[in-house]
Coordinates of C-alpha atoms and ligand atoms in Angstrom, one line a residue:
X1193 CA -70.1 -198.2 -70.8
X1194 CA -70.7 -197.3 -74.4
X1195 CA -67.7 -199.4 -76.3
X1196 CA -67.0 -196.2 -79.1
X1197 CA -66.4 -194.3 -75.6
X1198 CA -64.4 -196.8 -74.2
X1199 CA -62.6 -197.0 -77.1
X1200 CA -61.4 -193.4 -76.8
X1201 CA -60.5 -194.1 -73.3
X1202 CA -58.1 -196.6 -74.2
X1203 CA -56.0 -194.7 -76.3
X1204 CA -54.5 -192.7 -73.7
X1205 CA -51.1 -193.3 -73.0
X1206 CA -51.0 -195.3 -77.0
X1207 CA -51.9 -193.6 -79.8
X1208 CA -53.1 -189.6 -79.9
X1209 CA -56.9 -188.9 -80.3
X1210 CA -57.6 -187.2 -83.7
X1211 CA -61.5 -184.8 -83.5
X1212 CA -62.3 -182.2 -85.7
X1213 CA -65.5 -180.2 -85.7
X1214 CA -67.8 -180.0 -88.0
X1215 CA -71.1 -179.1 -89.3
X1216 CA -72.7 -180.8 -92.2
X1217 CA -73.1 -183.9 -93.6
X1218 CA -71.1 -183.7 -96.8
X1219 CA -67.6 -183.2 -94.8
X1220 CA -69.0 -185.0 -91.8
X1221 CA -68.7 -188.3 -94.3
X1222 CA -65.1 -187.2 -94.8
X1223 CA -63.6 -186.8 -91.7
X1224 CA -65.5 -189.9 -90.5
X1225 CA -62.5 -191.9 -92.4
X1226 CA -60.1 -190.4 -90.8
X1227 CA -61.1 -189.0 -87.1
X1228 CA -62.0 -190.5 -83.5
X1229 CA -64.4 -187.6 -82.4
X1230 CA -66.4 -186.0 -84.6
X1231 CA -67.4 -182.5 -82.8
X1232 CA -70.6 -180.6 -83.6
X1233 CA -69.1 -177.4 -81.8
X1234 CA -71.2 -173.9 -81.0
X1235 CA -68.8 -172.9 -82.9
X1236 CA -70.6 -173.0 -86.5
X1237 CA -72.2 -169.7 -84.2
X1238 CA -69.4 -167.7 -85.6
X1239 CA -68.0 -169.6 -88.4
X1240 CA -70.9 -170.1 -89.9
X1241 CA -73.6 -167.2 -88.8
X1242 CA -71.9 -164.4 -87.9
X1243 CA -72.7 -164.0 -84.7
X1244 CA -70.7 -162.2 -81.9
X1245 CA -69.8 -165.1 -79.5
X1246 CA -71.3 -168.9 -79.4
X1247 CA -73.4 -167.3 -76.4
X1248 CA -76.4 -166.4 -79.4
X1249 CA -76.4 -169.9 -80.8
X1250 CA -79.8 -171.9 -80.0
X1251 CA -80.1 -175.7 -78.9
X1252 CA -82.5 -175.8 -82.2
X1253 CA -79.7 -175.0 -84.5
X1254 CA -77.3 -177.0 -82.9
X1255 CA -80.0 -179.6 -83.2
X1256 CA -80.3 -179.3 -86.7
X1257 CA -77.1 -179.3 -88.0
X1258 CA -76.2 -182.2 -85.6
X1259 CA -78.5 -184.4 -87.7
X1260 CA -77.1 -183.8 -90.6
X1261 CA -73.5 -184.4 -89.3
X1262 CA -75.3 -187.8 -87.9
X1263 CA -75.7 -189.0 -91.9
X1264 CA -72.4 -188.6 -92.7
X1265 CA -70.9 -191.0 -89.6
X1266 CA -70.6 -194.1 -88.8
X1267 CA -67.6 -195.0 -87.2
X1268 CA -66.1 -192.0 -85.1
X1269 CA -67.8 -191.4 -82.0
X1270 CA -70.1 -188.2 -82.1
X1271 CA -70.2 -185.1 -79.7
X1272 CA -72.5 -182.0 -79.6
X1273 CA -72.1 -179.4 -77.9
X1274 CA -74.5 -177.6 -75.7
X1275 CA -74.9 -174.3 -76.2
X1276 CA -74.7 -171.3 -73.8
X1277 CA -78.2 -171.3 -71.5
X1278 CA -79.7 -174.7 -72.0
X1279 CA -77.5 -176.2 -68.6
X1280 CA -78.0 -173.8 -66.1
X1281 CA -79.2 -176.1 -63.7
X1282 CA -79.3 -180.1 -63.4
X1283 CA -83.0 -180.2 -64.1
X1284 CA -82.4 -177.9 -67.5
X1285 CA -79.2 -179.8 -68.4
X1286 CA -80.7 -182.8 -68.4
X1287 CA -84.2 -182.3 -70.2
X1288 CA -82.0 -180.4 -73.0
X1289 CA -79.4 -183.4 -73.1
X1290 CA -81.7 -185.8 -73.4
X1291 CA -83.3 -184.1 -75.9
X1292 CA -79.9 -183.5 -78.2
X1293 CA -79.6 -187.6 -77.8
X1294 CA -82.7 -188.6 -78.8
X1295 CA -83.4 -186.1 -81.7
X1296 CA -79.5 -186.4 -83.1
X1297 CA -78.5 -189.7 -81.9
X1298 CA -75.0 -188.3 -80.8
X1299 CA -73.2 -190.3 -78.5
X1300 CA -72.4 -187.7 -76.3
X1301 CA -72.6 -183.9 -75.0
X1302 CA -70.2 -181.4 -74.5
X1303 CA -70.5 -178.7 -71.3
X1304 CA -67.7 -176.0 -70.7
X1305 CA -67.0 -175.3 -67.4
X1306 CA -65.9 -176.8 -64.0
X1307 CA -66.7 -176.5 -60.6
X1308 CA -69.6 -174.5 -61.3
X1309 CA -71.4 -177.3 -63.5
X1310 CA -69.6 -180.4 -62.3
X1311 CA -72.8 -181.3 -59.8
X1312 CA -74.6 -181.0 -63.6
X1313 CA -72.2 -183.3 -65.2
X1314 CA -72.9 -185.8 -62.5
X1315 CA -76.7 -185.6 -63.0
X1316 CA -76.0 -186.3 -66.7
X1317 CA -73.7 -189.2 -66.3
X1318 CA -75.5 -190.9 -63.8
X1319 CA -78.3 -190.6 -66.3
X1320 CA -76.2 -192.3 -68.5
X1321 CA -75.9 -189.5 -70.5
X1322 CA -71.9 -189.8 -72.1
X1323 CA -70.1 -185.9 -70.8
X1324 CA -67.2 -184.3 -72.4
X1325 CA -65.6 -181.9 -70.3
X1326 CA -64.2 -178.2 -71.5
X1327 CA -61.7 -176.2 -69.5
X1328 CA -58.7 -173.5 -70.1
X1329 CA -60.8 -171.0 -72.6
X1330 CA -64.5 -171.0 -72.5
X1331 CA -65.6 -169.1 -75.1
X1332 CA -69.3 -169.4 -73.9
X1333 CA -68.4 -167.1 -71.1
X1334 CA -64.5 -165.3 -71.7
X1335 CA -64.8 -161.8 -71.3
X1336 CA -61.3 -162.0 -73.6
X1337 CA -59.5 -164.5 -75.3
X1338 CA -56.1 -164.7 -74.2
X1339 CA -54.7 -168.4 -73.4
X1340 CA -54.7 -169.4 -69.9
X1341 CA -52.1 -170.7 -67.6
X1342 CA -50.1 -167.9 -67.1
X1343 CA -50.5 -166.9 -63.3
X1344 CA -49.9 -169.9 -60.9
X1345 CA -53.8 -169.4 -58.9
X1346 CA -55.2 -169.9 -62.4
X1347 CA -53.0 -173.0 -63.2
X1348 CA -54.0 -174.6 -59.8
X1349 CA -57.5 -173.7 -60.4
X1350 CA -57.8 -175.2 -64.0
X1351 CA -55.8 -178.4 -62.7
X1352 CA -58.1 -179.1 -59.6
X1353 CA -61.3 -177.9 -62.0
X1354 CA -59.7 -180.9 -64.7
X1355 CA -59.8 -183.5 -61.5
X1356 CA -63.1 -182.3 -60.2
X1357 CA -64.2 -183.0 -64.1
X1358 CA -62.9 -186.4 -64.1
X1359 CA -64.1 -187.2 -60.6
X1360 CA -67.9 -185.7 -62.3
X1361 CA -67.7 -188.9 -64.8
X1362 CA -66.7 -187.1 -67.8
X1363 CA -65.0 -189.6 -70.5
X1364 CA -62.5 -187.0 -71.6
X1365 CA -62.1 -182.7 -71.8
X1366 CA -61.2 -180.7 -74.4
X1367 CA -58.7 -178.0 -73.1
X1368 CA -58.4 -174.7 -75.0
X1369 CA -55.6 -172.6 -75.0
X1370 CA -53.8 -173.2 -72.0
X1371 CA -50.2 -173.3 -71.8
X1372 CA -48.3 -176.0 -72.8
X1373 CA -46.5 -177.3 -69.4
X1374 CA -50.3 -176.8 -67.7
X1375 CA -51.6 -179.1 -70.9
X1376 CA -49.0 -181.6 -69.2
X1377 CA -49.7 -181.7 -65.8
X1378 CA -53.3 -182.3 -66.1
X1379 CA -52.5 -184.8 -68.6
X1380 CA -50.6 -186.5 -66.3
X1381 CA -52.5 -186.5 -63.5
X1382 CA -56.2 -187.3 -64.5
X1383 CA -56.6 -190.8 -66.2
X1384 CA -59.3 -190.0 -68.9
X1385 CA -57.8 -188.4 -72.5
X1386 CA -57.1 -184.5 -72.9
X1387 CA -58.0 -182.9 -76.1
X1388 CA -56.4 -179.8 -76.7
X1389 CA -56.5 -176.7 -79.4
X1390 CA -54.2 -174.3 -78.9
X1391 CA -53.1 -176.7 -75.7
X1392 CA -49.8 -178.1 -77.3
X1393 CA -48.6 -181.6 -78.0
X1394 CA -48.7 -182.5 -74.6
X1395 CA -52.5 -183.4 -74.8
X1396 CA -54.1 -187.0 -76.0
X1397 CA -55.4 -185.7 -78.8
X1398 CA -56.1 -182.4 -80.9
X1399 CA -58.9 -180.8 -82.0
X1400 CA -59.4 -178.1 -84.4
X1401 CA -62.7 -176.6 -86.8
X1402 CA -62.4 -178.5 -90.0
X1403 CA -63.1 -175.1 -91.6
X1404 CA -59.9 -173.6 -89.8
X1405 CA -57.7 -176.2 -91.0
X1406 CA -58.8 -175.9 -94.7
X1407 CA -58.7 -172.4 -94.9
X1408 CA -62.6 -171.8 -96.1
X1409 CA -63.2 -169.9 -92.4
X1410 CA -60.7 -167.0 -93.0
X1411 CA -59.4 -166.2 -89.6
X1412 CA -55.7 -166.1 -88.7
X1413 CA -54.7 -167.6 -84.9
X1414 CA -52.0 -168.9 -83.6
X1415 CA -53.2 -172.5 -82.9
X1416 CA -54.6 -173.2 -86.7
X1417 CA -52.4 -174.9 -89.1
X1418 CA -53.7 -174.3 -92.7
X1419 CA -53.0 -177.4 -94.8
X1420 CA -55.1 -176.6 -97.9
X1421 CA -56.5 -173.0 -99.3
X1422 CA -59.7 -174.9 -100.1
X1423 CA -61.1 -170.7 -101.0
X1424 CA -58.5 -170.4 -103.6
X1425 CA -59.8 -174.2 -105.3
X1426 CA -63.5 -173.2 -105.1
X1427 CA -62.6 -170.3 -106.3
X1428 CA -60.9 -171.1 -109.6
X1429 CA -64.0 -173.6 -109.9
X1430 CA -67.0 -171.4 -109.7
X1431 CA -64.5 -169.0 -111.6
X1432 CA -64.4 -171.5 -114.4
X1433 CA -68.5 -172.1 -114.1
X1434 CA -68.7 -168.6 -114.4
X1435 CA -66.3 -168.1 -117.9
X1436 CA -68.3 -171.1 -119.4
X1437 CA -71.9 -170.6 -118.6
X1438 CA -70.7 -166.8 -120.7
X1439 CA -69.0 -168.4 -123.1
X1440 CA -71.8 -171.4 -123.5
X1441 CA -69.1 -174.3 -123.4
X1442 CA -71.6 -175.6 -120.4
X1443 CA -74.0 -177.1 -120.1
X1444 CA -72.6 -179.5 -123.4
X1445 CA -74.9 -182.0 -125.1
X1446 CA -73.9 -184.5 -122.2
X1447 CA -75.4 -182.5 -119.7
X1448 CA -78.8 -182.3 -121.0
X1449 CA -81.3 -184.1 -121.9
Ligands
KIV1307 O1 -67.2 -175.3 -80.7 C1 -66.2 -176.0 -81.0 O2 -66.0 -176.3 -82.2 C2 -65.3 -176.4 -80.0 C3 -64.0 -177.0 -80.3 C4 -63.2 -176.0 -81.1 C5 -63.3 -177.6 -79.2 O3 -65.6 -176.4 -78.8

């Protein structure tokens, strides 16, 4: 097994599992000092585009900003997520997969689902193709997006779905917002890592959207913790540009030639 991905495996039960997601080079190079996984999540479809739901974002564009996350890592173990459509069946999943691995040198994919796609995962993986597992909130096909965990045949259905996934060969799942004594049990009781958002602190690790946690995506949910206003910084910079490019104080003497 691929050691980066053994690596992550190891730290259950240790030390917690710190991803982020991310879509570009330039931050890519930051979080690589500081995180395990680095996530190149569908995501960026509404973050960064607009778009209604993560179900319009194309394996081209994931492909693309994928390779520019690639520049900016070199030690945290890389994930891309396939997006909505391109792993309907085993034959789909694995021409797409293969393609996201060879064009983006990740070290491994990301599906959501769980019974319906676990005979998917295990073409992938016995491919050798690395598989992180989604459950709880699957935001490629929610009709809402309310946490899950609530009613008992859901929590034994996500639980049995998170063994099913782990019994498929995936190296660890990200669990969204499920509640917190559900993030627990499955924990406990499947020996690869849980990463959760909105899942708690009972998970192995955490994930959130780097441009959640810095405050340059404006939304407001329950599971994001702000630390910086990074708006409110570029703001008083390009304010600044702004007064002095008016006022000619820039460019000075020492910026030209
Ligand atoms: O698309 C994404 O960024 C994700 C994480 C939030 C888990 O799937």
């Amino acid at each position: 097994m691929n050691k980066k991905i053994l690596s992550i495996i190891k730290k259950k039960n240790k030390t917690k599992i710190v991803s982020l997601s991310a879509y570009s080079k330039n931050l890519a190079e930051i979080l690589d000092k500081h995180c395990d996984i680095v996530l190149v999540g569908d995501s960026l479809g509404s973050v960064l585009y607009n778009y209604k739901s993560t179900r319009e974002v194309s394996l081209s564009t994931m492909i693309e900003h994928s390779k520019s996350v690639r520049l900016g890592i070199k030690k945290s173990l890389m994930v891309v997520d396939m997006p909505y459509n391109t792993y309907r069946n085993s034959k789909e999943a694995l021409k797409n997969a293969k393609k996201v691995i060879l064009k983006t040198k990740c070290d491994a994919v990301k599906l959501e689902g769980g019974k319906k796609i676990s005979a998917i995962i295990k073409t992938l993986v016995k491919n050798n193709i690395p598989v992180m597992g989604h459950l709880g909130l699957l935001p490629q096909s929610a009709k809402n997006f309310k946490f899950k965990g609530k009613k008992n045949y859901e929590r034994e259905k996500i639980l049995k779905e998170a063994k099913l996934l782990e019994t498929a060969g995936v190296f660890s799942m990200v669990l969204e917002c499920i509640e917190s004594s559900l993030a627990k049990t499955i924990t406990k009781n499947i020996k690869i890592p849980t990463i959760g958002i909105g899942a708690s602190n009972n998970c192995d690790g955490q994930i959130l959207v780097l441009d959640d946690l810095i405050g340059l995506n404006p939304i407001n949910v329950r599971f994001v913790k702000k630390y910086t206003n990074i708006r409110k910084d570029i703001s008083k910079a390009v304010l600044n540009y702004a007064r002095e490019v008016k006022s000619k104080k820039f460019p000075l003497k020492k910026h030209s030639y």
